[in-house]
Amino acid sequence: MFDNCELLFKMILKHLKNLHFVKIIVVFLANEYLLSTFARNIKKQRVFNKGNNIIMSNLIKPENYKALLDMKQTEQGIKLIKDFFQQNLSTELRLRRVTAPLFVLKGLGINDDLNGVERPVAFPIKDLNEAQAEVVHSLAKWKRLTLAEYKIEPGYGIYTDMNAIRADEELDNLHSLYVDQWDWEAVIVRQQRTISFLKDIVRRIYAAILRTEYLTCETYPEIKPFLPESIHFIHSEDLLQMYPNLSPKEREDEICKKYGAVFIMGIGGKLSNGEKHDGRAPDYDDWSTVAENGQTGLNGDILIWYPTLNRAFELSSMGIRVDKDALLRQLALEGKEDRKKLFFHKHLLEGKLPLSIGGGIGQSRLCMVLLHKAHIGEIQASIWPEDMINECEKLGMPLI
């Protein structure tokens, strides 16, 4: 804008009768104001806690990284992957697309509390007497209610685009405040609450991932396939016995490096060392039932070895869901028995919800892997610490 406001004012007075000139000045000032306001807002959005002592989260800095696609190709690739994969997932598991909520009412037990410590983003609703709503963490329990509401038959299910905000996420190459995933859920019968059925579903999902990788590489020849043809299965207790001196994340690195793609089963309950491989809420995945193979848990995670970051990379968390017995057992184990009186839990305990299997598959994560990107911020728009933005720019991985 003009530095000398007095000079500008004199020019307007001098040409006051010239309406065309005055119009030009007004439009110019308006544009300048909007541009400066937009720039300030963008800066506020992209900078996290500027002015404080910012500690960059665990940023992985891959050596000699070079994005294989420019930003325009990347956006086209994202659409290609999302459109193709969700169609394959739907066909493979016989899922129908449904519309999902961004937020749910607090106090119904519908929102997913993940590991039990993450705070949901909440706000009051004026027209509901200031009742509190929560932005979803995931739709694990909402989907099961929807299966009942839509009267979905066994062998069929639903999927949806899930968008969430996780304010307590530690930001790094894989973790963002914004989460987008395909959330899916299918109705099953009691005879299918087995490890063998779980493995069959995992293989189908992995097959859809492989087909999507093939299409991506055919479309962009500079991208080369790296996923193995099959996925390896291992229980978290067996993994502990293989690498007793390593942390859970280190164990994941070792097993993924060895096999390329792995489904780790039995996540949520305590292992023989008294620790959990990873946390799970007690009211959706069944991690406490003893399966037909004598091992505990009917759930798990799909992970791959990702050469770009030289580490294990989780693509999906999924499992057979709790029945009445498993819910009561897991609520007791976690000291959450007060949840039995919540809306979702009462419906489940009263037999009003179908048996099901379900999970979530990260959309940005899958695109990141198949487009060989080094940071999830190259795929999705979010808020990042200023020093991370600057460092990523230097490393050749500009954040959207």
mmCIF file of C-alpha atoms in Angstrom:
data_model
loop_
_atom_site.group_PDB
_atom_site.id
_atom_site.type_symbol
_atom_site.label_atom_id
_atom_site.label_comp_id
_atom_site.label_asym_id
_atom_site.label_seq_id
_atom_site.Cartn_x
_atom_site.Cartn_y
_atom_site.Cartn_z
ATOM 1 C CA MET A 1 0.000 0.000 0.000
ATOM 2 C CA PHE A 2 0.966 3.675 -0.180
ATOM 3 C CA ASP A 3 3.468 4.567 2.520
ATOM 4 C CA ASN A 4 2.414 8.200 2.543
ATOM 5 C CA CYS A 5 -1.290 8.327 3.485
ATOM 6 C CA GLU A 6 -1.337 12.138 3.442
ATOM 7 C CA LEU A 7 -0.195 12.192 -0.194
ATOM 8 C CA LEU A 8 -2.873 9.647 -1.102
ATOM 9 C CA PHE A 9 -5.545 11.752 0.607
ATOM 10 C CA LYS A 10 -4.470 14.893 -1.327
ATOM 11 C CA MET A 11 -4.602 12.981 -4.637
ATOM 12 C CA ILE A 12 -8.169 11.831 -3.919
ATOM 13 C CA LEU A 13 -9.267 15.414 -3.042
ATOM 14 C CA LYS A 14 -7.618 16.820 -6.166
ATOM 15 C CA HIS A 15 -9.435 14.359 -8.437
ATOM 16 C CA LEU A 16 -12.663 14.141 -6.441
ATOM 17 C CA LYS A 17 -14.749 15.106 -9.478
ATOM 18 C CA ASN A 18 -13.116 12.383 -11.529
ATOM 19 C CA LEU A 19 -15.268 9.432 -10.450
ATOM 20 C CA HIS A 20 -13.330 7.026 -12.635
ATOM 21 C CA PHE A 21 -10.085 7.916 -10.839
ATOM 22 C CA VAL A 22 -11.712 7.624 -7.409
ATOM 23 C CA LYS A 23 -13.098 4.187 -8.376
ATOM 24 C CA ILE A 24 -9.638 3.020 -9.348
ATOM 25 C CA ILE A 25 -8.197 4.167 -6.009
ATOM 26 C CA VAL A 26 -10.991 2.514 -4.015
ATOM 27 C CA VAL A 27 -10.647 -0.773 -5.887
ATOM 28 C CA PHE A 28 -6.879 -0.651 -5.467
ATOM 29 C CA LEU A 29 -7.172 -0.069 -1.719
ATOM 30 C CA ALA A 30 -9.754 -2.840 -1.364
ATOM 31 C CA ASN A 31 -7.569 -5.304 -3.232
ATOM 32 C CA GLU A 32 -4.539 -4.350 -1.193
ATOM 33 C CA TYR A 33 -6.481 -4.821 2.021
ATOM 34 C CA LEU A 34 -7.847 -8.214 0.986
ATOM 35 C CA LEU A 35 -4.440 -9.427 -0.152
ATOM 36 C CA SER A 36 -2.735 -8.327 3.042
ATOM 37 C CA THR A 37 -5.502 -9.888 5.162
ATOM 38 C CA PHE A 38 -5.298 -13.128 3.157
ATOM 39 C CA ALA A 39 -1.521 -13.228 3.578
ATOM 40 C CA ARG A 40 -1.817 -12.689 7.323
ATOM 41 C CA ASN A 41 -4.419 -15.443 7.629
ATOM 42 C CA ILE A 42 -2.347 -17.875 5.582
ATOM 43 C CA LYS A 43 0.668 -17.103 7.733
ATOM 44 C CA LYS A 44 -1.358 -17.656 10.896
ATOM 45 C CA GLN A 45 -2.676 -20.927 9.524
ATOM 46 C CA ARG A 46 0.664 -22.332 8.476
ATOM 47 C CA VAL A 47 2.639 -21.218 11.554
ATOM 48 C CA PHE A 48 2.124 -23.051 14.789
ATOM 49 C CA ASN A 49 2.903 -21.186 18.039
ATOM 50 C CA LYS A 50 5.130 -18.637 16.361
ATOM 51 C CA GLY A 51 7.030 -16.565 18.884
ATOM 52 C CA ASN A 52 7.294 -19.350 21.432
ATOM 53 C CA ASN A 53 10.081 -21.850 21.780
ATOM 54 C CA ILE A 54 8.972 -24.263 19.048
ATOM 55 C CA ILE A 55 10.333 -27.773 19.191
ATOM 56 C CA MET A 56 10.203 -29.517 15.852
ATOM 57 C CA SER A 57 8.533 -32.893 16.158
ATOM 58 C CA ASN A 58 10.346 -36.012 15.006
ATOM 59 C CA LEU A 59 11.026 -35.015 11.425
ATOM 60 C CA ILE A 60 12.632 -37.767 9.370
ATOM 61 C CA LYS A 61 15.088 -36.307 6.871
ATOM 62 C CA PRO A 62 15.628 -38.813 4.057
ATOM 63 C CA GLU A 63 18.971 -38.495 2.307
ATOM 64 C CA ASN A 64 18.989 -37.411 -1.347
ATOM 65 C CA TYR A 65 15.196 -37.216 -1.438
ATOM 66 C CA LYS A 66 13.691 -35.900 -4.654
ATOM 67 C CA ALA A 67 9.965 -35.828 -5.323
ATOM 68 C CA LEU A 68 9.198 -37.858 -8.443
ATOM 69 C CA LEU A 69 6.104 -35.821 -9.309
ATOM 70 C CA ASP A 70 5.567 -32.075 -9.312
ATOM 71 C CA MET A 71 2.668 -30.539 -7.392
ATOM 72 C CA LYS A 72 0.269 -30.655 -10.352
ATOM 73 C CA GLN A 73 1.034 -34.318 -11.057
ATOM 74 C CA THR A 74 0.766 -35.044 -7.337
ATOM 75 C CA GLU A 75 -2.763 -33.617 -7.142
ATOM 76 C CA GLN A 76 -3.775 -35.677 -10.182
ATOM 77 C CA GLY A 77 -2.171 -38.764 -8.660
ATOM 78 C CA ILE A 78 -4.059 -38.271 -5.404
ATOM 79 C CA LYS A 79 -7.378 -38.267 -7.251
ATOM 80 C CA LEU A 80 -6.386 -41.296 -9.315
ATOM 81 C CA ILE A 81 -5.465 -43.313 -6.219
ATOM 82 C CA LYS A 82 -8.499 -42.304 -4.170
ATOM 83 C CA ASP A 83 -11.003 -42.975 -6.941
ATOM 84 C CA PHE A 84 -9.500 -46.327 -7.947
ATOM 85 C CA PHE A 85 -8.821 -47.716 -4.472
ATOM 86 C CA GLN A 86 -12.198 -46.981 -2.958
ATOM 87 C CA GLN A 87 -13.924 -48.626 -5.923
ATOM 88 C CA ASN A 88 -11.721 -51.697 -5.497
ATOM 89 C CA LEU A 89 -12.289 -51.790 -1.738
ATOM 90 C CA SER A 90 -16.035 -51.508 -2.246
ATOM 91 C CA THR A 91 -16.061 -54.345 -4.787
ATOM 92 C CA GLU A 92 -13.696 -56.589 -2.819
ATOM 93 C CA LEU A 93 -15.645 -56.386 0.465
ATOM 94 C CA ARG A 94 -19.131 -55.642 -0.940
ATOM 95 C CA LEU A 95 -19.399 -52.230 0.701
ATOM 96 C CA ARG A 96 -21.907 -49.475 -0.032
ATOM 97 C CA ARG A 97 -20.886 -45.864 0.342
ATOM 98 C CA VAL A 98 -22.685 -43.818 3.019
ATOM 99 C CA THR A 99 -22.451 -40.219 4.204
ATOM 100 C CA ALA A 100 -20.725 -39.753 7.538
ATOM 101 C CA PRO A 101 -20.746 -37.017 10.204
ATOM 102 C CA LEU A 102 -17.860 -34.683 10.967
ATOM 103 C CA PHE A 103 -19.018 -34.367 14.582
ATOM 104 C CA VAL A 104 -21.243 -36.223 17.055
ATOM 105 C CA LEU A 105 -22.908 -35.320 20.342
ATOM 106 C CA LYS A 106 -20.770 -35.720 23.425
ATOM 107 C CA GLY A 107 -21.804 -38.253 26.047
ATOM 108 C CA LEU A 108 -23.306 -40.921 23.794
ATOM 109 C CA GLY A 109 -20.176 -43.081 23.677
ATOM 110 C CA ILE A 110 -20.120 -42.862 19.866
ATOM 111 C CA ASN A 111 -16.824 -41.026 19.402
ATOM 112 C CA ASP A 112 -13.676 -43.114 19.286
ATOM 113 C CA ASP A 113 -11.305 -42.335 22.166
ATOM 114 C CA LEU A 114 -8.378 -44.063 20.405
ATOM 115 C CA ASN A 115 -5.853 -44.789 23.178
ATOM 116 C CA GLY A 116 -8.085 -43.216 25.806
ATOM 117 C CA VAL A 117 -6.031 -40.057 26.364
ATOM 118 C CA GLU A 118 -6.554 -37.957 23.218
ATOM 119 C CA ARG A 119 -8.752 -34.873 23.661
ATOM 120 C CA PRO A 120 -11.525 -34.398 21.088
ATOM 121 C CA VAL A 121 -12.132 -30.975 19.558
ATOM 122 C CA ALA A 122 -15.456 -29.830 21.069
ATOM 123 C CA PHE A 123 -17.879 -26.926 20.656
ATOM 124 C CA PRO A 124 -21.329 -25.884 21.988
ATOM 125 C CA ILE A 125 -24.455 -25.922 19.784
ATOM 126 C CA LYS A 126 -26.635 -22.836 20.240
ATOM 127 C CA ASP A 127 -29.913 -24.414 19.058
ATOM 128 C CA LEU A 128 -29.457 -27.447 21.328
ATOM 129 C CA ASN A 129 -29.194 -25.449 24.566
ATOM 130 C CA GLU A 130 -25.385 -25.341 24.327
ATOM 131 C CA ALA A 131 -25.100 -29.137 24.132
ATOM 132 C CA GLN A 132 -21.507 -30.132 23.374
ATOM 133 C CA ALA A 133 -20.536 -31.676 20.073
ATOM 134 C CA GLU A 134 -17.213 -33.403 19.392
ATOM 135 C CA VAL A 135 -15.318 -33.621 16.120
ATOM 136 C CA VAL A 136 -14.878 -37.338 15.469
ATOM 137 C CA HIS A 137 -11.585 -39.131 16.048
ATOM 138 C CA SER A 138 -12.840 -41.989 13.906
ATOM 139 C CA LEU A 139 -16.182 -43.589 13.081
ATOM 140 C CA ALA A 140 -15.564 -47.038 14.560
ATOM 141 C CA LYS A 141 -18.696 -47.084 16.713
ATOM 142 C CA TRP A 142 -20.852 -44.837 14.533
ATOM 143 C CA LYS A 143 -20.479 -47.310 11.652
ATOM 144 C CA ARG A 144 -21.847 -50.179 13.706
ATOM 145 C CA LEU A 145 -24.894 -48.138 14.670
ATOM 146 C CA THR A 146 -25.347 -47.326 10.976
ATOM 147 C CA LEU A 147 -25.215 -51.007 10.002
ATOM 148 C CA ALA A 148 -28.156 -51.585 12.334
ATOM 149 C CA GLU A 149 -30.036 -48.488 11.167
ATOM 150 C CA TYR A 150 -29.676 -49.435 7.472
ATOM 151 C CA LYS A 151 -30.448 -53.097 8.223
ATOM 152 C CA ILE A 152 -27.352 -54.288 6.343
ATOM 153 C CA GLU A 153 -27.325 -58.064 5.841
ATOM 154 C CA PRO A 154 -24.393 -60.390 6.661
ATOM 155 C CA GLY A 155 -21.775 -60.402 3.908
ATOM 156 C CA TYR A 156 -22.327 -56.730 3.108
ATOM 157 C CA GLY A 157 -21.187 -53.484 4.631
ATOM 158 C CA ILE A 158 -20.580 -49.762 4.319
ATOM 159 C CA TYR A 159 -17.666 -47.421 3.736
ATOM 160 C CA THR A 160 -17.307 -43.678 4.015
ATOM 161 C CA ASP A 161 -14.866 -40.795 3.793
ATOM 162 C CA MET A 162 -13.880 -40.003 7.364
ATOM 163 C CA ASN A 163 -12.361 -36.623 8.195
ATOM 164 C CA ALA A 164 -11.116 -35.951 11.701
ATOM 165 C CA ILE A 165 -9.072 -33.529 13.774
ATOM 166 C CA ARG A 166 -6.652 -34.950 16.321
ATOM 167 C CA ALA A 167 -5.372 -31.992 18.298
ATOM 168 C CA ASP A 168 -2.984 -34.057 20.442
ATOM 169 C CA GLU A 169 -1.165 -35.680 17.524
ATOM 170 C CA GLU A 170 2.619 -35.376 17.556
ATOM 171 C CA LEU A 171 3.432 -33.870 14.178
ATOM 172 C CA ASP A 172 5.979 -35.596 11.959
ATOM 173 C CA ASN A 173 6.296 -37.108 8.484
ATOM 174 C CA LEU A 174 3.371 -39.481 9.093
ATOM 175 C CA HIS A 175 1.171 -37.644 11.594
ATOM 176 C CA SER A 176 -0.966 -34.580 11.000
ATOM 177 C CA LEU A 177 -3.669 -32.726 12.909
ATOM 178 C CA TYR A 178 -5.953 -33.637 10.014
ATOM 179 C CA VAL A 179 -6.854 -37.283 9.477
ATOM 180 C CA ASP A 180 -8.618 -38.637 6.405
ATOM 181 C CA GLN A 181 -9.369 -42.288 5.922
ATOM 182 C CA TRP A 182 -11.757 -44.750 4.382
ATOM 183 C CA ASP A 183 -13.744 -46.052 7.322
ATOM 184 C CA TRP A 184 -15.485 -49.332 6.554
ATOM 185 C CA GLU A 185 -17.630 -51.834 8.452
ATOM 186 C CA ALA A 186 -19.275 -55.103 7.390
ATOM 187 C CA VAL A 187 -21.841 -57.379 9.024
ATOM 188 C CA ILE A 188 -20.683 -60.906 9.861
ATOM 189 C CA VAL A 189 -22.134 -64.002 11.506
ATOM 190 C CA ARG A 190 -20.799 -65.543 14.699
ATOM 191 C CA GLN A 191 -18.998 -68.360 12.859
ATOM 192 C CA GLN A 192 -16.839 -65.717 11.162
ATOM 193 C CA ARG A 193 -15.396 -64.380 14.409
ATOM 194 C CA THR A 194 -12.150 -66.215 13.702
ATOM 195 C CA ILE A 195 -8.530 -65.488 12.849
ATOM 196 C CA SER A 196 -8.878 -67.298 9.521
ATOM 197 C CA PHE A 197 -11.731 -64.992 8.469
ATOM 198 C CA LEU A 198 -9.784 -61.936 9.636
ATOM 199 C CA LYS A 199 -6.796 -63.013 7.535
ATOM 200 C CA ASP A 200 -9.004 -63.487 4.481
ATOM 201 C CA ILE A 201 -10.280 -59.902 4.752
ATOM 202 C CA VAL A 202 -6.737 -58.581 5.225
ATOM 203 C CA ARG A 203 -5.583 -60.374 2.054
ATOM 204 C CA ARG A 204 -8.456 -58.835 0.100
ATOM 205 C CA ILE A 205 -7.597 -55.333 1.281
ATOM 206 C CA TYR A 206 -3.924 -55.867 0.495
ATOM 207 C CA ALA A 207 -4.868 -57.100 -2.993
ATOM 208 C CA ALA A 208 -6.731 -53.825 -3.580
ATOM 209 C CA ILE A 209 -3.630 -51.908 -2.472
ATOM 210 C CA LEU A 210 -1.446 -53.889 -4.916
ATOM 211 C CA ARG A 211 -3.829 -53.203 -7.810
ATOM 212 C CA THR A 212 -3.757 -49.507 -6.972
ATOM 213 C CA GLU A 213 0.042 -49.538 -6.891
ATOM 214 C CA TYR A 214 0.087 -51.162 -10.334
ATOM 215 C CA LEU A 215 -2.212 -48.503 -11.804
ATOM 216 C CA THR A 216 -0.158 -45.708 -10.242
ATOM 217 C CA CYS A 217 3.094 -47.044 -11.683
ATOM 218 C CA GLU A 218 1.493 -47.542 -15.108
ATOM 219 C CA THR A 219 0.267 -43.945 -15.060
ATOM 220 C CA TYR A 220 3.560 -42.510 -13.804
ATOM 221 C CA PRO A 221 6.454 -44.664 -15.145
ATOM 222 C CA GLU A 222 8.969 -42.775 -12.992
ATOM 223 C CA ILE A 223 7.377 -44.462 -9.962
ATOM 224 C CA LYS A 224 8.517 -48.059 -9.491
ATOM 225 C CA PRO A 225 6.553 -50.705 -7.532
ATOM 226 C CA PHE A 226 8.070 -51.926 -4.278
ATOM 227 C CA LEU A 227 5.316 -53.740 -2.359
ATOM 228 C CA PRO A 228 5.676 -57.542 -2.024
ATOM 229 C CA GLU A 229 3.128 -59.833 -3.661
ATOM 230 C CA SER A 230 1.815 -61.179 -0.363
ATOM 231 C CA ILE A 231 1.397 -60.017 3.217
ATOM 232 C CA HIS A 232 2.920 -61.830 6.217
ATOM 233 C CA PHE A 233 0.925 -62.524 9.401
ATOM 234 C CA ILE A 234 2.349 -62.531 12.917
ATOM 235 C CA HIS A 235 0.899 -62.174 16.417
ATOM 236 C CA SER A 236 2.225 -59.373 18.622
ATOM 237 C CA GLU A 237 3.289 -61.925 21.269
ATOM 238 C CA ASP A 238 5.322 -63.899 18.721
ATOM 239 C CA LEU A 239 6.878 -60.647 17.565
ATOM 240 C CA LEU A 240 7.843 -59.879 21.174
ATOM 241 C CA GLN A 241 9.496 -63.282 21.511
ATOM 242 C CA MET A 242 11.458 -62.686 18.284
ATOM 243 C CA TYR A 243 12.780 -59.302 19.454
ATOM 244 C CA PRO A 244 12.464 -59.234 23.272
ATOM 245 C CA ASN A 245 14.951 -56.407 23.708
ATOM 246 C CA LEU A 246 13.323 -54.005 21.254
ATOM 247 C CA SER A 247 10.488 -51.522 21.705
ATOM 248 C CA PRO A 248 7.181 -52.174 19.879
ATOM 249 C CA LYS A 249 8.055 -49.661 17.139
ATOM 250 C CA GLU A 250 11.520 -51.171 16.724
ATOM 251 C CA ARG A 251 9.966 -54.622 16.471
ATOM 252 C CA GLU A 252 7.659 -53.329 13.742
ATOM 253 C CA ASP A 253 10.662 -51.966 11.860
ATOM 254 C CA GLU A 254 12.487 -55.294 12.004
ATOM 255 C CA ILE A 255 9.570 -57.474 10.913
ATOM 256 C CA CYS A 256 8.519 -55.089 8.123
ATOM 257 C CA LYS A 257 12.075 -54.828 6.857
ATOM 258 C CA LYS A 258 12.174 -58.620 6.703
ATOM 259 C CA TYR A 259 8.856 -59.269 4.924
ATOM 260 C CA GLY A 260 7.898 -55.969 3.256
ATOM 261 C CA ALA A 261 4.221 -56.128 4.281
ATOM 262 C CA VAL A 262 2.965 -57.436 7.614
ATOM 263 C CA PHE A 263 -0.292 -57.781 9.533
ATOM 264 C CA ILE A 264 0.430 -57.712 13.268
ATOM 265 C CA MET A 265 -2.397 -59.350 15.236
ATOM 266 C CA GLY A 266 -3.574 -59.069 18.824
ATOM 267 C CA ILE A 267 -3.078 -55.361 19.527
ATOM 268 C CA GLY A 268 -4.611 -53.827 22.638
ATOM 269 C CA GLY A 269 -4.097 -56.395 25.385
ATOM 270 C CA LYS A 270 -1.051 -56.906 27.579
ATOM 271 C CA LEU A 271 1.670 -59.253 26.371
ATOM 272 C CA SER A 272 3.846 -61.623 28.418
ATOM 273 C CA ASN A 273 6.127 -58.731 29.415
ATOM 274 C CA GLY A 274 3.179 -56.930 31.010
ATOM 275 C CA GLU A 275 3.064 -54.262 28.296
ATOM 276 C CA LYS A 276 0.783 -53.633 25.323
ATOM 277 C CA HIS A 277 2.141 -53.635 21.808
ATOM 278 C CA ASP A 278 -0.038 -50.576 21.276
ATOM 279 C CA GLY A 279 -3.165 -49.118 22.837
ATOM 280 C CA ARG A 280 -6.731 -49.761 21.705
ATOM 281 C CA ALA A 281 -10.018 -48.515 23.129
ATOM 282 C CA PRO A 282 -11.990 -51.277 24.893
ATOM 283 C CA ASP A 283 -15.255 -50.852 23.012
ATOM 284 C CA TYR A 284 -14.696 -51.574 19.329
ATOM 285 C CA ASP A 285 -11.865 -53.995 18.368
ATOM 286 C CA ASP A 286 -11.946 -57.401 20.073
ATOM 287 C CA TRP A 287 -8.410 -57.758 21.434
ATOM 288 C CA SER A 288 -9.217 -60.104 24.330
ATOM 289 C CA THR A 289 -10.978 -63.151 22.851
ATOM 290 C CA VAL A 290 -8.880 -66.313 22.591
ATOM 291 C CA ALA A 291 -8.987 -67.333 18.929
ATOM 292 C CA GLU A 292 -9.044 -70.815 17.380
ATOM 293 C CA ASN A 293 -5.238 -70.798 17.216
ATOM 294 C CA GLY A 294 -4.973 -70.323 20.990
ATOM 295 C CA GLN A 295 -3.749 -66.728 20.744
ATOM 296 C CA THR A 296 -5.513 -63.680 22.076
ATOM 297 C CA GLY A 297 -7.095 -61.010 19.935
ATOM 298 C CA LEU A 298 -9.087 -60.733 16.701
ATOM 299 C CA ASN A 299 -7.627 -57.494 15.384
ATOM 300 C CA GLY A 300 -4.430 -55.998 14.037
ATOM 301 C CA ASP A 301 -2.587 -53.465 11.889
ATOM 302 C CA ILE A 302 -1.460 -53.555 8.260
ATOM 303 C CA LEU A 303 2.103 -52.235 7.984
ATOM 304 C CA ILE A 304 4.627 -52.042 5.180
ATOM 305 C CA TRP A 305 8.340 -51.313 4.943
ATOM 306 C CA TYR A 306 8.669 -47.886 3.355
ATOM 307 C CA PRO A 307 12.100 -47.409 1.745
ATOM 308 C CA THR A 308 11.660 -43.653 1.261
ATOM 309 C CA LEU A 309 11.668 -43.125 5.037
ATOM 310 C CA ASN A 310 13.500 -46.359 5.897
ATOM 311 C CA ARG A 311 10.930 -47.396 8.493
ATOM 312 C CA ALA A 312 7.735 -49.355 9.084
ATOM 313 C CA PHE A 313 4.614 -47.558 7.906
ATOM 314 C CA GLU A 314 1.085 -48.266 9.156
ATOM 315 C CA LEU A 315 -1.642 -48.156 6.511
ATOM 316 C CA SER A 316 -4.616 -49.601 8.357
ATOM 317 C CA SER A 317 -5.942 -50.539 11.777
ATOM 318 C CA MET A 318 -8.799 -53.034 11.757
ATOM 319 C CA GLY A 319 -10.396 -55.997 13.418
ATOM 320 C CA ILE A 320 -13.404 -58.078 14.330
ATOM 321 C CA ARG A 321 -15.483 -55.975 16.698
ATOM 322 C CA VAL A 322 -16.438 -56.790 20.271
ATOM 323 C CA ASP A 323 -19.493 -58.871 21.020
ATOM 324 C CA LYS A 324 -21.297 -58.589 24.350
ATOM 325 C CA ASP A 325 -18.858 -60.848 26.230
ATOM 326 C CA ALA A 326 -15.759 -59.174 24.830
ATOM 327 C CA LEU A 327 -17.116 -55.693 25.566
ATOM 328 C CA LEU A 328 -17.849 -56.527 29.213
ATOM 329 C CA ARG A 329 -14.441 -58.178 29.595
ATOM 330 C CA GLN A 330 -12.506 -55.312 28.024
ATOM 331 C CA LEU A 331 -14.382 -52.603 29.913
ATOM 332 C CA ALA A 332 -13.494 -54.429 33.142
ATOM 333 C CA LEU A 333 -9.841 -54.844 32.133
ATOM 334 C CA GLU A 334 -9.537 -51.121 31.356
ATOM 335 C CA GLY A 335 -11.568 -49.914 34.329
ATOM 336 C CA LYS A 336 -14.189 -48.371 32.035
ATOM 337 C CA GLU A 337 -17.291 -50.200 33.267
ATOM 338 C CA ASP A 338 -19.110 -46.898 33.702
ATOM 339 C CA ARG A 339 -19.465 -46.813 29.906
ATOM 340 C CA LYS A 340 -22.056 -49.593 30.031
ATOM 341 C CA LYS A 341 -24.784 -46.983 30.531
ATOM 342 C CA LEU A 342 -23.839 -44.976 27.414
ATOM 343 C CA PHE A 343 -26.046 -45.034 24.304
ATOM 344 C CA PHE A 344 -23.742 -47.091 22.082
ATOM 345 C CA HIS A 345 -22.786 -49.580 24.771
ATOM 346 C CA LYS A 346 -26.376 -50.127 25.908
ATOM 347 C CA HIS A 347 -27.409 -50.892 22.340
ATOM 348 C CA LEU A 348 -24.595 -53.409 21.976
ATOM 349 C CA LEU A 349 -25.250 -55.095 25.322
ATOM 350 C CA GLU A 350 -28.972 -55.327 24.545
ATOM 351 C CA GLY A 351 -28.232 -57.144 21.273
ATOM 352 C CA LYS A 352 -29.441 -54.318 19.036
ATOM 353 C CA LEU A 353 -26.225 -54.099 16.994
ATOM 354 C CA PRO A 354 -24.987 -56.685 14.479
ATOM 355 C CA LEU A 355 -21.710 -58.549 14.778
ATOM 356 C CA SER A 356 -19.195 -56.839 12.544
ATOM 357 C CA ILE A 357 -15.673 -56.425 11.267
ATOM 358 C CA GLY A 358 -14.243 -53.073 10.261
ATOM 359 C CA GLY A 359 -11.365 -50.656 10.169
ATOM 360 C CA GLY A 360 -9.848 -47.537 8.738
ATOM 361 C CA ILE A 361 -7.412 -47.109 5.850
ATOM 362 C CA GLY A 362 -5.471 -43.869 5.694
ATOM 363 C CA GLN A 363 -6.212 -41.956 2.485
ATOM 364 C CA SER A 364 -3.319 -39.496 2.666
ATOM 365 C CA ARG A 365 -1.028 -42.260 3.894
ATOM 366 C CA LEU A 366 -1.851 -44.565 0.992
ATOM 367 C CA CYS A 367 -1.343 -41.704 -1.478
ATOM 368 C CA MET A 368 1.919 -40.776 0.213
ATOM 369 C CA VAL A 369 3.263 -44.320 -0.135
ATOM 370 C CA LEU A 370 2.113 -44.941 -3.696
ATOM 371 C CA LEU A 371 3.428 -41.553 -4.881
ATOM 372 C CA HIS A 372 6.710 -42.083 -2.986
ATOM 373 C CA LYS A 373 6.424 -38.903 -0.913
ATOM 374 C CA ALA A 374 8.522 -38.254 2.209
ATOM 375 C CA HIS A 375 6.009 -36.186 4.209
ATOM 376 C CA ILE A 376 2.244 -36.441 4.560
ATOM 377 C CA GLY A 377 2.139 -32.659 4.189
ATOM 378 C CA GLU A 378 3.077 -33.180 0.537
ATOM 379 C CA ILE A 379 -0.319 -34.867 0.138
ATOM 380 C CA GLN A 380 -2.698 -32.931 2.391
ATOM 381 C CA ALA A 381 -3.152 -29.350 3.633
ATOM 382 C CA SER A 382 -2.721 -28.918 7.379
ATOM 383 C CA ILE A 383 -0.967 -26.780 10.006
ATOM 384 C CA TRP A 384 2.726 -27.333 10.712
ATOM 385 C CA PRO A 385 5.409 -25.730 12.902
ATOM 386 C CA GLU A 386 7.225 -22.964 11.060
ATOM 387 C CA ASP A 387 10.622 -24.593 11.471
ATOM 388 C CA MET A 388 9.248 -27.838 10.003
ATOM 389 C CA ILE A 389 7.874 -25.937 6.990
ATOM 390 C CA ASN A 390 11.245 -24.299 6.406
ATOM 391 C CA GLU A 391 13.230 -27.491 6.927
ATOM 392 C CA CYS A 392 10.999 -29.486 4.586
ATOM 393 C CA GLU A 393 11.410 -26.802 1.924
ATOM 394 C CA LYS A 394 15.203 -27.148 2.173
ATOM 395 C CA LEU A 395 14.921 -30.939 1.933
ATOM 396 C CA GLY A 396 12.902 -30.788 -1.290
ATOM 397 C CA MET A 397 9.574 -31.836 0.237
ATOM 398 C CA PRO A 398 7.467 -28.650 0.186
ATOM 399 C CA LEU A 399 4.341 -28.889 2.349
ATOM 400 C CA ILE A 400 0.981 -28.026 0.807
#
